[in-house]
CSV table of C-alpha atoms in Angstrom, one decimal:
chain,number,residue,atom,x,y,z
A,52,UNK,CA,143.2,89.3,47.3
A,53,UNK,CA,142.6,93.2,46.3
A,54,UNK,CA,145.3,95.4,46.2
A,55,UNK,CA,144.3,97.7,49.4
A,56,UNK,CA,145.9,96.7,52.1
A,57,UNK,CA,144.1,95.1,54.7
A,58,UNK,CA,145.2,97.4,57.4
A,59,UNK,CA,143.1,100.1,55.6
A,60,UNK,CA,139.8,97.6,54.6
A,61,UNK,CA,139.4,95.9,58.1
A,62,UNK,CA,137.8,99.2,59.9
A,63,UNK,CA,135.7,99.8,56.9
A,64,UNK,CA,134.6,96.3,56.9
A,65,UNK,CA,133.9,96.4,60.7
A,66,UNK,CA,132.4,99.8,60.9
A,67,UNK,CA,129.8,98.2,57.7
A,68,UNK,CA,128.8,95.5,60.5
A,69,UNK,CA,128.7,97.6,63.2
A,70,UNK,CA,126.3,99.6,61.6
A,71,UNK,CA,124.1,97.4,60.1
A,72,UNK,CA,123.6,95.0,63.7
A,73,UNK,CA,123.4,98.9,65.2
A,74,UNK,CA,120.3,98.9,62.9
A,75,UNK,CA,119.1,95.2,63.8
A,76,UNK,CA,118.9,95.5,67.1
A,77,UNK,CA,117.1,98.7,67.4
A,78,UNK,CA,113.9,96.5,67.7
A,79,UNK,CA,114.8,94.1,70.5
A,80,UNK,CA,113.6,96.8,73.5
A,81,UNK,CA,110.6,97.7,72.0
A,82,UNK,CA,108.9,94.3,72.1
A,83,UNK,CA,106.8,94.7,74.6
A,84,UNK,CA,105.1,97.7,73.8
A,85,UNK,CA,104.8,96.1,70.1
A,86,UNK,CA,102.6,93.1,72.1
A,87,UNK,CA,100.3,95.3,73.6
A,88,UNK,CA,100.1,97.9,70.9
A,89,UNK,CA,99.2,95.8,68.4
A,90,UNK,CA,97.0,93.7,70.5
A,91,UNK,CA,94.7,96.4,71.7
A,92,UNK,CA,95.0,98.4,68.4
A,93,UNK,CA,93.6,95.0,66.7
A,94,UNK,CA,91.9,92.7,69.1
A,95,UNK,CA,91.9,89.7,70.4
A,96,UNK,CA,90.2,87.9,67.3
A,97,UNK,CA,93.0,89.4,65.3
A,98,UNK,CA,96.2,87.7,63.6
A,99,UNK,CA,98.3,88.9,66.8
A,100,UNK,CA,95.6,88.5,69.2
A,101,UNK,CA,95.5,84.2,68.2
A,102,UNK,CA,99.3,84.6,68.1
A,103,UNK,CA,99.3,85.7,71.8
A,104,UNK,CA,96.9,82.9,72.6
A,105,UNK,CA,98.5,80.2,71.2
A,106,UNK,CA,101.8,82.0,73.2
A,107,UNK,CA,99.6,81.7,76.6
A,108,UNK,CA,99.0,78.1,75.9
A,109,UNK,CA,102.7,77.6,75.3
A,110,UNK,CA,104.0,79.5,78.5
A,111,UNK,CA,101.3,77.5,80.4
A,112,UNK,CA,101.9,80.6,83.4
A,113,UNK,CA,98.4,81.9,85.2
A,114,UNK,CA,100.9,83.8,87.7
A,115,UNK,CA,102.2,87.3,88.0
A,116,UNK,CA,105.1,86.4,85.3
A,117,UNK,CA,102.7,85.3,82.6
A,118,UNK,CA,103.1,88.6,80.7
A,119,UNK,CA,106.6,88.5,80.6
A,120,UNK,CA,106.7,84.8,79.3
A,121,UNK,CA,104.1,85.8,76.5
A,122,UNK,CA,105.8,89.1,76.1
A,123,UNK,CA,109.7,87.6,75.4
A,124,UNK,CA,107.9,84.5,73.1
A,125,UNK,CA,106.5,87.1,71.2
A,126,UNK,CA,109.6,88.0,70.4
A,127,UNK,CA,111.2,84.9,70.0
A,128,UNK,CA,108.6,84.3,67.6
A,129,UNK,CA,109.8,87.4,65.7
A,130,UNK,CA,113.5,87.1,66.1
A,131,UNK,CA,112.6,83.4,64.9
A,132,UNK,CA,110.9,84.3,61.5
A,133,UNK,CA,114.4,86.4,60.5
A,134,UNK,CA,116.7,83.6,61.8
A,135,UNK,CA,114.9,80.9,60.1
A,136,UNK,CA,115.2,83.0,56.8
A,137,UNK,CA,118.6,83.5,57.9
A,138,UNK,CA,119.4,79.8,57.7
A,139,UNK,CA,117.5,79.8,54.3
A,140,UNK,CA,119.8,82.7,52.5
A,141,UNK,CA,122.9,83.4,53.9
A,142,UNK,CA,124.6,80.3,51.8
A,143,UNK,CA,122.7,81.7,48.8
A,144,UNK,CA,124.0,85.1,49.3
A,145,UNK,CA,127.5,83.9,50.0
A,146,UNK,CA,127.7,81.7,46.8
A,147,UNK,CA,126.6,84.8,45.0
A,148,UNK,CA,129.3,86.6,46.2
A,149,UNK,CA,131.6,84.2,45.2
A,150,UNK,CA,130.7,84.6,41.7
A,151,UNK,CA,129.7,88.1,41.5
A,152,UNK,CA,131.9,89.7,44.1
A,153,UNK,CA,131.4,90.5,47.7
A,154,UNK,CA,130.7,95.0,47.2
A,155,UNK,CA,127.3,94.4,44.8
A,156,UNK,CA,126.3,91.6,47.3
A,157,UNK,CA,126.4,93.5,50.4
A,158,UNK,CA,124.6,96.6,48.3
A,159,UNK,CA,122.1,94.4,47.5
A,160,UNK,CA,121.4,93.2,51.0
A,161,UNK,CA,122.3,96.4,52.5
A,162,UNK,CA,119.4,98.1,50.7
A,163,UNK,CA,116.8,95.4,50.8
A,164,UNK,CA,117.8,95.3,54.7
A,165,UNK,CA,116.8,100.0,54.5
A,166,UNK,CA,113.8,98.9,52.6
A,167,UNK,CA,113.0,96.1,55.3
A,168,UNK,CA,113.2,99.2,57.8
A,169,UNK,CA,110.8,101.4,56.1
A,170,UNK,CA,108.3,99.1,56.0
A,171,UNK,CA,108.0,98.9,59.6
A,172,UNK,CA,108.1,102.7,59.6
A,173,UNK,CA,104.9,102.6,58.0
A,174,UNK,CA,104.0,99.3,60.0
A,175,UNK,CA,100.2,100.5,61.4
A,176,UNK,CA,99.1,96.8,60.8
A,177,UNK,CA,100.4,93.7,62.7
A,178,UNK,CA,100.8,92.1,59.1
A,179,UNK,CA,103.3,94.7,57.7
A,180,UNK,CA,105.4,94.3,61.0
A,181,UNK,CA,105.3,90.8,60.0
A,182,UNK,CA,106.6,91.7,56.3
A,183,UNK,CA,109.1,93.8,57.1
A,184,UNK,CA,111.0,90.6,59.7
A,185,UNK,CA,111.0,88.2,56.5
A,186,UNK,CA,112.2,91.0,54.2
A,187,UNK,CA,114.7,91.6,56.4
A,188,UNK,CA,115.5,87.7,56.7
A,189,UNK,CA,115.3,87.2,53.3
A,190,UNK,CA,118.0,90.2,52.2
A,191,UNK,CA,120.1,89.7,55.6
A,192,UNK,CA,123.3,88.1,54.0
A,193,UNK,CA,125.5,91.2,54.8
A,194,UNK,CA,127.1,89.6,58.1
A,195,UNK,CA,128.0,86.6,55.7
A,196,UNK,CA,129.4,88.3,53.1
A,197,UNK,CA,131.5,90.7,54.9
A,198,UNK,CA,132.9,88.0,56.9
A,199,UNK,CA,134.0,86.5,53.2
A,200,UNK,CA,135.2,90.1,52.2
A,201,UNK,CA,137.2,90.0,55.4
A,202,UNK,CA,138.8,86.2,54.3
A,203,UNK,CA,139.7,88.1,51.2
A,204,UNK,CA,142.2,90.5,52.8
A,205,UNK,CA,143.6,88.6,55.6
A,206,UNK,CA,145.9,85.9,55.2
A,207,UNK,CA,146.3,82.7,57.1
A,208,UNK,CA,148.4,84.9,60.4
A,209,UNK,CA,145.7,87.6,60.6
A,210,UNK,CA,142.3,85.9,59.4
A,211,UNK,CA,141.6,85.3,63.5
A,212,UNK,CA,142.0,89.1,64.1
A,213,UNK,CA,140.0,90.1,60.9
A,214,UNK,CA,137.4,87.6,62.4
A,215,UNK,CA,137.5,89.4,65.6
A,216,UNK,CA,136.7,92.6,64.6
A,217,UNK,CA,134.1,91.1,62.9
A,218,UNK,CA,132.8,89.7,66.3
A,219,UNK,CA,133.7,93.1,68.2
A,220,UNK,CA,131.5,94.7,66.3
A,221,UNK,CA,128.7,92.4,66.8
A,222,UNK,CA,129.4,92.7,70.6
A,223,UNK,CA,128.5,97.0,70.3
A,224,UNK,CA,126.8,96.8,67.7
A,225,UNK,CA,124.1,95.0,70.3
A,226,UNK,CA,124.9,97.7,72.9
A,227,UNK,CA,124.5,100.4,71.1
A,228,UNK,CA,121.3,99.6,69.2
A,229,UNK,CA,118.6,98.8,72.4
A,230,UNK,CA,119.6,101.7,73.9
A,231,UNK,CA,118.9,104.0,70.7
A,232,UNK,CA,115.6,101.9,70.8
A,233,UNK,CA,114.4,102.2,74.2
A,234,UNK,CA,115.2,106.1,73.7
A,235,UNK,CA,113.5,106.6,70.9
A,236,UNK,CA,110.8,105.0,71.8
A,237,UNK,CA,109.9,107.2,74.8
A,238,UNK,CA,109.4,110.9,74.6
A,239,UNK,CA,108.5,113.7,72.3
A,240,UNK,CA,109.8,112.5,69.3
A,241,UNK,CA,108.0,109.4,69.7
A,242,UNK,CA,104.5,111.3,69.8
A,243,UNK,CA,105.6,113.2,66.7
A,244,UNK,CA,106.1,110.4,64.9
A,245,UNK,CA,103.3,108.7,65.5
A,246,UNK,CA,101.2,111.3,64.4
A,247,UNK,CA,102.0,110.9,61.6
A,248,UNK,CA,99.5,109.1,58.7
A,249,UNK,CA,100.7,105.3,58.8
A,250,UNK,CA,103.0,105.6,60.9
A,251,UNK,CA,103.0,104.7,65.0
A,252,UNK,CA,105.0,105.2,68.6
A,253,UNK,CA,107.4,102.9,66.9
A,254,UNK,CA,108.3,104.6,63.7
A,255,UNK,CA,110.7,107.4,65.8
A,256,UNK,CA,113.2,103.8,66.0
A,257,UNK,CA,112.1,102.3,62.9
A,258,UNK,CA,113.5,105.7,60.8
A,259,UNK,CA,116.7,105.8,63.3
A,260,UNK,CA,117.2,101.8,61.4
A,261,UNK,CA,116.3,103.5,57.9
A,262,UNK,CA,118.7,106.0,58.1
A,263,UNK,CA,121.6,104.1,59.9
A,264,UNK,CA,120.8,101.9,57.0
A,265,UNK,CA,121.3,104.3,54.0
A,266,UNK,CA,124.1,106.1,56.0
A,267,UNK,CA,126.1,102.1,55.3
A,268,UNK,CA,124.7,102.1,51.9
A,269,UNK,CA,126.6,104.9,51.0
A,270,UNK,CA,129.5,104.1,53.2
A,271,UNK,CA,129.9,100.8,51.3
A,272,UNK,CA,129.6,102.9,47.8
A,273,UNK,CA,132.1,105.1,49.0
A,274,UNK,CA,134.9,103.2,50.5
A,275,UNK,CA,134.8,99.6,50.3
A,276,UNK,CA,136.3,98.3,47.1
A,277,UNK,CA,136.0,95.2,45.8
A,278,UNK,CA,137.9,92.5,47.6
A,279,UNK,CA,137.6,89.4,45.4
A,280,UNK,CA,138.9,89.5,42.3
A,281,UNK,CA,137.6,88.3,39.3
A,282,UNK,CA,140.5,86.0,38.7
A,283,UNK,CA,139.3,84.1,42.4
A,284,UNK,CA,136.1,84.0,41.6
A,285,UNK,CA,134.2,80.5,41.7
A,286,UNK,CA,134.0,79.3,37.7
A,287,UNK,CA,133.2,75.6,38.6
A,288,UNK,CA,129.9,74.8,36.7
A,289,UNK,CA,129.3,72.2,39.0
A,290,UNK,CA,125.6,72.7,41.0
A,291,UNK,CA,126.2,73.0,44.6
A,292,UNK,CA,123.2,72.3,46.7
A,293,UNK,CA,121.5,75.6,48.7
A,294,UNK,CA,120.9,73.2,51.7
A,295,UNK,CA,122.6,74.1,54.4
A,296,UNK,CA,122.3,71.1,56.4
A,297,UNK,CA,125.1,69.3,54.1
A,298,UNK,CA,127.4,71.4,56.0
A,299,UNK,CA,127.2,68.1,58.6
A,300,UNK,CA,128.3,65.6,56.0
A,301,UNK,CA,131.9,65.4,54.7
A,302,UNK,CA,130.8,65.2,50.8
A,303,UNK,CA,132.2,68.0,48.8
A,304,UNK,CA,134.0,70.3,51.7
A,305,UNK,CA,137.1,71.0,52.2
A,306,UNK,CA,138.9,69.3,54.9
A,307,UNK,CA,137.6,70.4,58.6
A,308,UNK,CA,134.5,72.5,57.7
A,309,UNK,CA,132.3,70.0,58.3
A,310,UNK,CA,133.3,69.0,61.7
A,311,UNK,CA,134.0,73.1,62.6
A,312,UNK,CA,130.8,73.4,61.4
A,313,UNK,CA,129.3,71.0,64.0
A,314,UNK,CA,131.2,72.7,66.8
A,315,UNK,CA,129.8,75.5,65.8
A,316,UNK,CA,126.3,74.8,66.0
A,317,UNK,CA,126.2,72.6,68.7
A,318,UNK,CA,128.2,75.8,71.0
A,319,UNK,CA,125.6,78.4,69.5
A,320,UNK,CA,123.0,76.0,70.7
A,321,UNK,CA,123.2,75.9,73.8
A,322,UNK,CA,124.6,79.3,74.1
A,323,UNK,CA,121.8,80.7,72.1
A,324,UNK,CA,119.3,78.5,75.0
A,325,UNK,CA,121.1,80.5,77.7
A,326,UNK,CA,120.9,83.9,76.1
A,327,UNK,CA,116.6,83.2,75.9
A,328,UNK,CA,116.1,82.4,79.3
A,329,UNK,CA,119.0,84.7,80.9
A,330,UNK,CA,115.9,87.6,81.6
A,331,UNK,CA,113.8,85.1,83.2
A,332,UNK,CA,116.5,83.6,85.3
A,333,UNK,CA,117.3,87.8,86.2
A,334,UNK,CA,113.8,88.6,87.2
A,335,UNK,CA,112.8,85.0,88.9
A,336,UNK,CA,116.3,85.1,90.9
A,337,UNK,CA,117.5,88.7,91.2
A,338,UNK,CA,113.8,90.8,90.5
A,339,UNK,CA,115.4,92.4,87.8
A,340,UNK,CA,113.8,94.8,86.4
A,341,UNK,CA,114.5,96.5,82.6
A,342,UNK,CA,117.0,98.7,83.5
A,343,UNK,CA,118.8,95.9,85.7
A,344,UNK,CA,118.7,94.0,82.4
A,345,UNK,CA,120.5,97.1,80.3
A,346,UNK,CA,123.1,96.5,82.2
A,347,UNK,CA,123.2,92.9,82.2
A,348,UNK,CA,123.6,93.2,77.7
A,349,UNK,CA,126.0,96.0,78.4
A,350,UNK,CA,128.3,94.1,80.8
A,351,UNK,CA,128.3,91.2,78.4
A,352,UNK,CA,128.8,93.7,75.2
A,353,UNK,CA,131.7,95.5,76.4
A,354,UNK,CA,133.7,91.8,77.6
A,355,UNK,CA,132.5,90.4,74.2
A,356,UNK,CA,134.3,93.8,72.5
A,357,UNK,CA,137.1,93.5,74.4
A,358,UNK,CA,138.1,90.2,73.9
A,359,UNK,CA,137.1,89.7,70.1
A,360,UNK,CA,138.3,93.0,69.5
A,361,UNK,CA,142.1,93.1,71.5
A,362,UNK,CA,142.8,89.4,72.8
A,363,UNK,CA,141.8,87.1,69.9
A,364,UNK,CA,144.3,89.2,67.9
A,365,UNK,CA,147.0,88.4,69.8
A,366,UNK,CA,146.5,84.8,71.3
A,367,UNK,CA,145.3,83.6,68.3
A,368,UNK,CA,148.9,83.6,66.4
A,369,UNK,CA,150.9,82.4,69.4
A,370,UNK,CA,148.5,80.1,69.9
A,371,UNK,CA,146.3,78.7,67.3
A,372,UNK,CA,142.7,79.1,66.4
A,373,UNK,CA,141.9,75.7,67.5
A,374,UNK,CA,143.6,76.3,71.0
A,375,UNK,CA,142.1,79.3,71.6
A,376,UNK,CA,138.9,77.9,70.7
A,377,UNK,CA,139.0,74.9,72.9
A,378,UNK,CA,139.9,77.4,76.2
A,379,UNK,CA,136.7,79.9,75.0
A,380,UNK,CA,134.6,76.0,75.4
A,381,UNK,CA,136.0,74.8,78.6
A,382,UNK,CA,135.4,78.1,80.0
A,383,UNK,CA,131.6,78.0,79.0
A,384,UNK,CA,130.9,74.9,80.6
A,385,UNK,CA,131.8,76.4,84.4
A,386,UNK,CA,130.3,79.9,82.9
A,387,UNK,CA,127.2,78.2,82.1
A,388,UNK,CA,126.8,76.0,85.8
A,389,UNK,CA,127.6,79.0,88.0
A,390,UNK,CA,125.0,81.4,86.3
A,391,UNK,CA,122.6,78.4,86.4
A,392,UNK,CA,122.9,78.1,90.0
A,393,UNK,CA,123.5,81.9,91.2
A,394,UNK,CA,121.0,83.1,93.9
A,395,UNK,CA,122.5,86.6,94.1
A,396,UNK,CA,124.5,88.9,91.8
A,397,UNK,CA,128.5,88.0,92.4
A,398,UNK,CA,128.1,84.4,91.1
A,399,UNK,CA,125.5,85.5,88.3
A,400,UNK,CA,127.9,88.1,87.0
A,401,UNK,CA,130.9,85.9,87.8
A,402,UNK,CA,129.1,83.0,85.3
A,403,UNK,CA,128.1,85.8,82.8
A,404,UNK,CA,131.8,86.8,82.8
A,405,UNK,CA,132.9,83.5,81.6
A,406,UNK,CA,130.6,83.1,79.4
A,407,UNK,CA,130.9,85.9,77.6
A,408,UNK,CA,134.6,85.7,77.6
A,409,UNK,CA,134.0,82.0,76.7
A,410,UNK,CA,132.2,82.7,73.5
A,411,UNK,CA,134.8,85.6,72.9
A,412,UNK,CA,136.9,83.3,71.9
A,413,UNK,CA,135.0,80.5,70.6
A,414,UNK,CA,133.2,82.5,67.6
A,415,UNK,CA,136.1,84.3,66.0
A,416,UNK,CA,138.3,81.3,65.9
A,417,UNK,CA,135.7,78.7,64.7
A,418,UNK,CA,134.8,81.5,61.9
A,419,UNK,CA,138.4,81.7,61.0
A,420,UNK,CA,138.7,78.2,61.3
A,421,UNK,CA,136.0,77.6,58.4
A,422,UNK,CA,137.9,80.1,56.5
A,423,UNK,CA,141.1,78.6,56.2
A,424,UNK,CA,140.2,74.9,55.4
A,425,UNK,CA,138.0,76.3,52.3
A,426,UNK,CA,140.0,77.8,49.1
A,427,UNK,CA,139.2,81.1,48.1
A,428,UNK,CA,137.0,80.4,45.3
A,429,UNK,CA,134.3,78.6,48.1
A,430,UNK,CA,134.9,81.5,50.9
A,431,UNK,CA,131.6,83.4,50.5
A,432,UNK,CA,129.5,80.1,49.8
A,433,UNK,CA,130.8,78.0,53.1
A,434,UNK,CA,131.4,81.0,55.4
A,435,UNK,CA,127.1,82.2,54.4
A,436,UNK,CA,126.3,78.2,55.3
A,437,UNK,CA,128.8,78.7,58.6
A,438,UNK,CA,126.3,81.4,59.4
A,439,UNK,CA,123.0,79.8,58.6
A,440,UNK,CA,124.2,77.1,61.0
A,441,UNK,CA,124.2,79.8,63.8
A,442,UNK,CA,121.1,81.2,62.4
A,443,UNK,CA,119.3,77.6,62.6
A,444,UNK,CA,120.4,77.5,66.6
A,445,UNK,CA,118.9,80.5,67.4
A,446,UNK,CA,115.8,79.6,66.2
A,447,UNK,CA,115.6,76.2,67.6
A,448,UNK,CA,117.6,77.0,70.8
A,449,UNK,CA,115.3,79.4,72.5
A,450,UNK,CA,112.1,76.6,72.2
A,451,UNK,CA,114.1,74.0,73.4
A,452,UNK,CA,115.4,76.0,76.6
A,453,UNK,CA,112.1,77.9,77.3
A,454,UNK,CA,110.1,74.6,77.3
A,455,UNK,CA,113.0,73.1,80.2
A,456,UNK,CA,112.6,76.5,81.9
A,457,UNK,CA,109.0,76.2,82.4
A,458,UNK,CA,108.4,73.0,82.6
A,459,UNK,CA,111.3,71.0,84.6
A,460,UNK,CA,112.8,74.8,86.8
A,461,UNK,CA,114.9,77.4,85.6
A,462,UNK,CA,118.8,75.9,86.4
A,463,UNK,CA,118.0,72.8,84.2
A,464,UNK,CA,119.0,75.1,80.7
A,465,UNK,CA,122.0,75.7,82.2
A,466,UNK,CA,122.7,72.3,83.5
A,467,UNK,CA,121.4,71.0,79.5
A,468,UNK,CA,123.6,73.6,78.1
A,469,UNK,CA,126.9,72.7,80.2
A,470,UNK,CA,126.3,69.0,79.0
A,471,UNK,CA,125.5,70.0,75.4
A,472,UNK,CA,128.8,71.7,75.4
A,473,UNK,CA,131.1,69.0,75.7
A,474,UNK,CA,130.2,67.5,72.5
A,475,UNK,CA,132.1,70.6,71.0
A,476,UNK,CA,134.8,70.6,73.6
A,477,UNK,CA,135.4,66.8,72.6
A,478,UNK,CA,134.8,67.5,68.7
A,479,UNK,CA,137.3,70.3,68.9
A,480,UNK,CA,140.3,68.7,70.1
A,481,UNK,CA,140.1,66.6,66.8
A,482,UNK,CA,139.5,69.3,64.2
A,483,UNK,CA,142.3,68.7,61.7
A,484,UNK,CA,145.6,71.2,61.1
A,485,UNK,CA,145.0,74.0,58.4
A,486,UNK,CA,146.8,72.3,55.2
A,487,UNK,CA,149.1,75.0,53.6
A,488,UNK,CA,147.2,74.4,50.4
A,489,UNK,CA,144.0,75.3,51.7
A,490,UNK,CA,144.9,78.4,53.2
A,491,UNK,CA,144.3,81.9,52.1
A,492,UNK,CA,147.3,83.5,50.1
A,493,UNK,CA,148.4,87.1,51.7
């Protein structure tokens, strides 16, 4: 463990994520406008314009929601592309970490991530939009790493607190970032921007993520030491495979990430399958329109901040991760069946307000879970798989919930998810006891 005291490192390690998923999730409003831009700008015989008809084939709607099916595929199909890649890299860039230390790691993703940005600055082609989502994949192993870096300063007491900041940060970091988006995408500024040579009615948001972006570069350079010593560092020369999907198996892992693991990605699942078809469920139900569904992300934000950020803190040591965790998944279950079935908006915001409380407390503790079954010189390399698992369910989850949406009626996700999730509940109640050998050292 370095020699700052975690007290000091924890805000500069949360303010580093809060930045960076500030900077993600810039894009997420703009969709849209980024469908029919790019369609009109480059036809219907284009790369985007077969792209949007294979997505009208999918959606199989002819009625008055069929642009808002194509519209939120489209960008599944681009949040997709970067969690796929996700899946793909975060182990990698965890193991490197391990060996090389967590503070050139995260400059090396932090500044592929600023590049990833610029690109779609410059993004007058559909193609270079495309580009800059799989750069961004490829070089997005910050979230990973500085979920290791936070291992590395917390010991066994406070590792669910450190991983709740981590997840409060996630939580504004999501709120904060659509609405810069949607504002800069509107107005003045946007016009000047996309005057610009190369550049288009996008570019105003896409230079807001460049320079939020360079601003954590910088902040990492300045203040975040490294936290894993040399002397901790990974020096086995045995080859570890790069596929995630070993993370189900028991071969070569510590006691409990395996199974924690499979909790893991079996909640994000069908939590992820919720969180796709929530707009449609808003609009079919409620006639929700875009600002209904601001407030809808910023409802569920500021719970998710709350709780990661104040009650896993305190529950967490007087109770145990594993207890906490298994309250968080049998309050998703009810959470999940009463926003399924809600015809009006007390019961939708009733079943939103479980589940976001629900997975307040689920994430954190499974994260810190993970952390204390593995020995420090595996944290960066199990904690990146940990996240790839996540990363694998949102790109599988929103398919397998938009196809029982459309096809079977729009309570049946809800209804799959609720019966998904007891296959965690039930895992969870048999996820081992942290040995006192394989937890971190204050």
């Amino acid at each position: 463990m370095t020699n700052a005291p975690p007290r000091r490192l924890l805000p500069i390690l949360f303010l580093t994520v809060f930045i960076d998923l500030v900077g993600f999730s810039i894009i997420f409003p703009l969709f849209p406008e980024m469908l029919d831009h790019y369609l009109e700008k480059e036809g219907t015989e284009s790369l985007i314009g077969r792209l949007v008809q294979q997505l009208d084939e999918f959606s199989g709607s002819t009625d008055s929601q069929h642009r808002l099916y194509t519209t939120v595929l489209f960008g599944g199909f681009l949040g997709s592309l970067y969690s796929i890649l996700q899946f793909v890299f975060a182990p990698i860039w965890g193991r490197l970490s391990d060996r090389h230390g967590r503070r050139p790691i995260l400059l090396i993703s932090i500044a592929g991530l600023c590049l990833s940005y610029v690109v779609w600055a410059f993004a007058d082609t559909f193609l270079l939009l495309i580009i800059s989502r799989l750069l961004a994949g490829l070089m997005g192993g910050n979230i990973s790493v500085a979920t290791a870096a936070v291992a590395d300063v917390t010991d066994e007491k406070n590792r669910a607190k450190g991983m709740g900041m981590i997840g409060a940060a996630f939580g504004l970091g999501f709120i904060l970032g659509p609405a810069i988006g949607a504002l800069l995408s509107k107005g003045q500024i946007n016009v000047t921007f996309a005057s610009i040579p190369g550049c288009n009615q996008f570019s105003a948001a896409a230079f807001a993520a460049v320079g939020l972006s360079a601003w954590n570069l910088v902040w990492v350079v300045w203040k975040l030491p490294e936290t894993h010593p040399e002397s901790a560092r990974s020096v086995s020369t045995q080859t570890r495979s790069a596929n995630p999907l070993l993370l189900f198996r028991g071969t070569d892992l510590p006691a409990g990430v395996a199974r924690t693991n499979l909790v893991f990605f079996l909640f994000q699942t069908a939590f992820a399958g919720m969180e796709f078809t929530l707009v449609f469920l808003a609009k079919e139900r409620l006639k929700y329109d875009s600002r209904d569904m601001m407030w809808i992300f910023i409802y569920v934000g500021v719970l998710i901040a709350l709780v990661q950020g104040g009650v896993v803190r305190r529950m967490a040591p007087r109770l145990g991760e594993r207890n906490v965790a298994l309250m968080g998944l049998v309050m998703l279950i009810p959470g999940l069946l009463l926003t399924g079935t809600a015809m009006s908006p007390v019961p939708f915001y009733g079943g939103l307000g479980l589940l976001a409380v629900g997975s307040a407390l689920v994430s954190p503790c499974l994260s810190a879970l993970v952390s204390l079954y593995t020995p420090s010189d595996r944290q960066g390399d199990v904690l990146g798989r940990f996240r790839s698992l996540g990363a694998l369910s949102r790109a599988l989850a929103p398919i397998l919930a938009g196809v029982v949406y459309w096809k079977i009626g729009a309570s049946w996700p809800y209804y799959g998810g609720a019966l998904v999730m007891l296959a965690p509940l039930l895992l969870a109640t048999r996820l081992p006891n942290v040995p006192a050998t394989d937890a971190q050292e204050p």
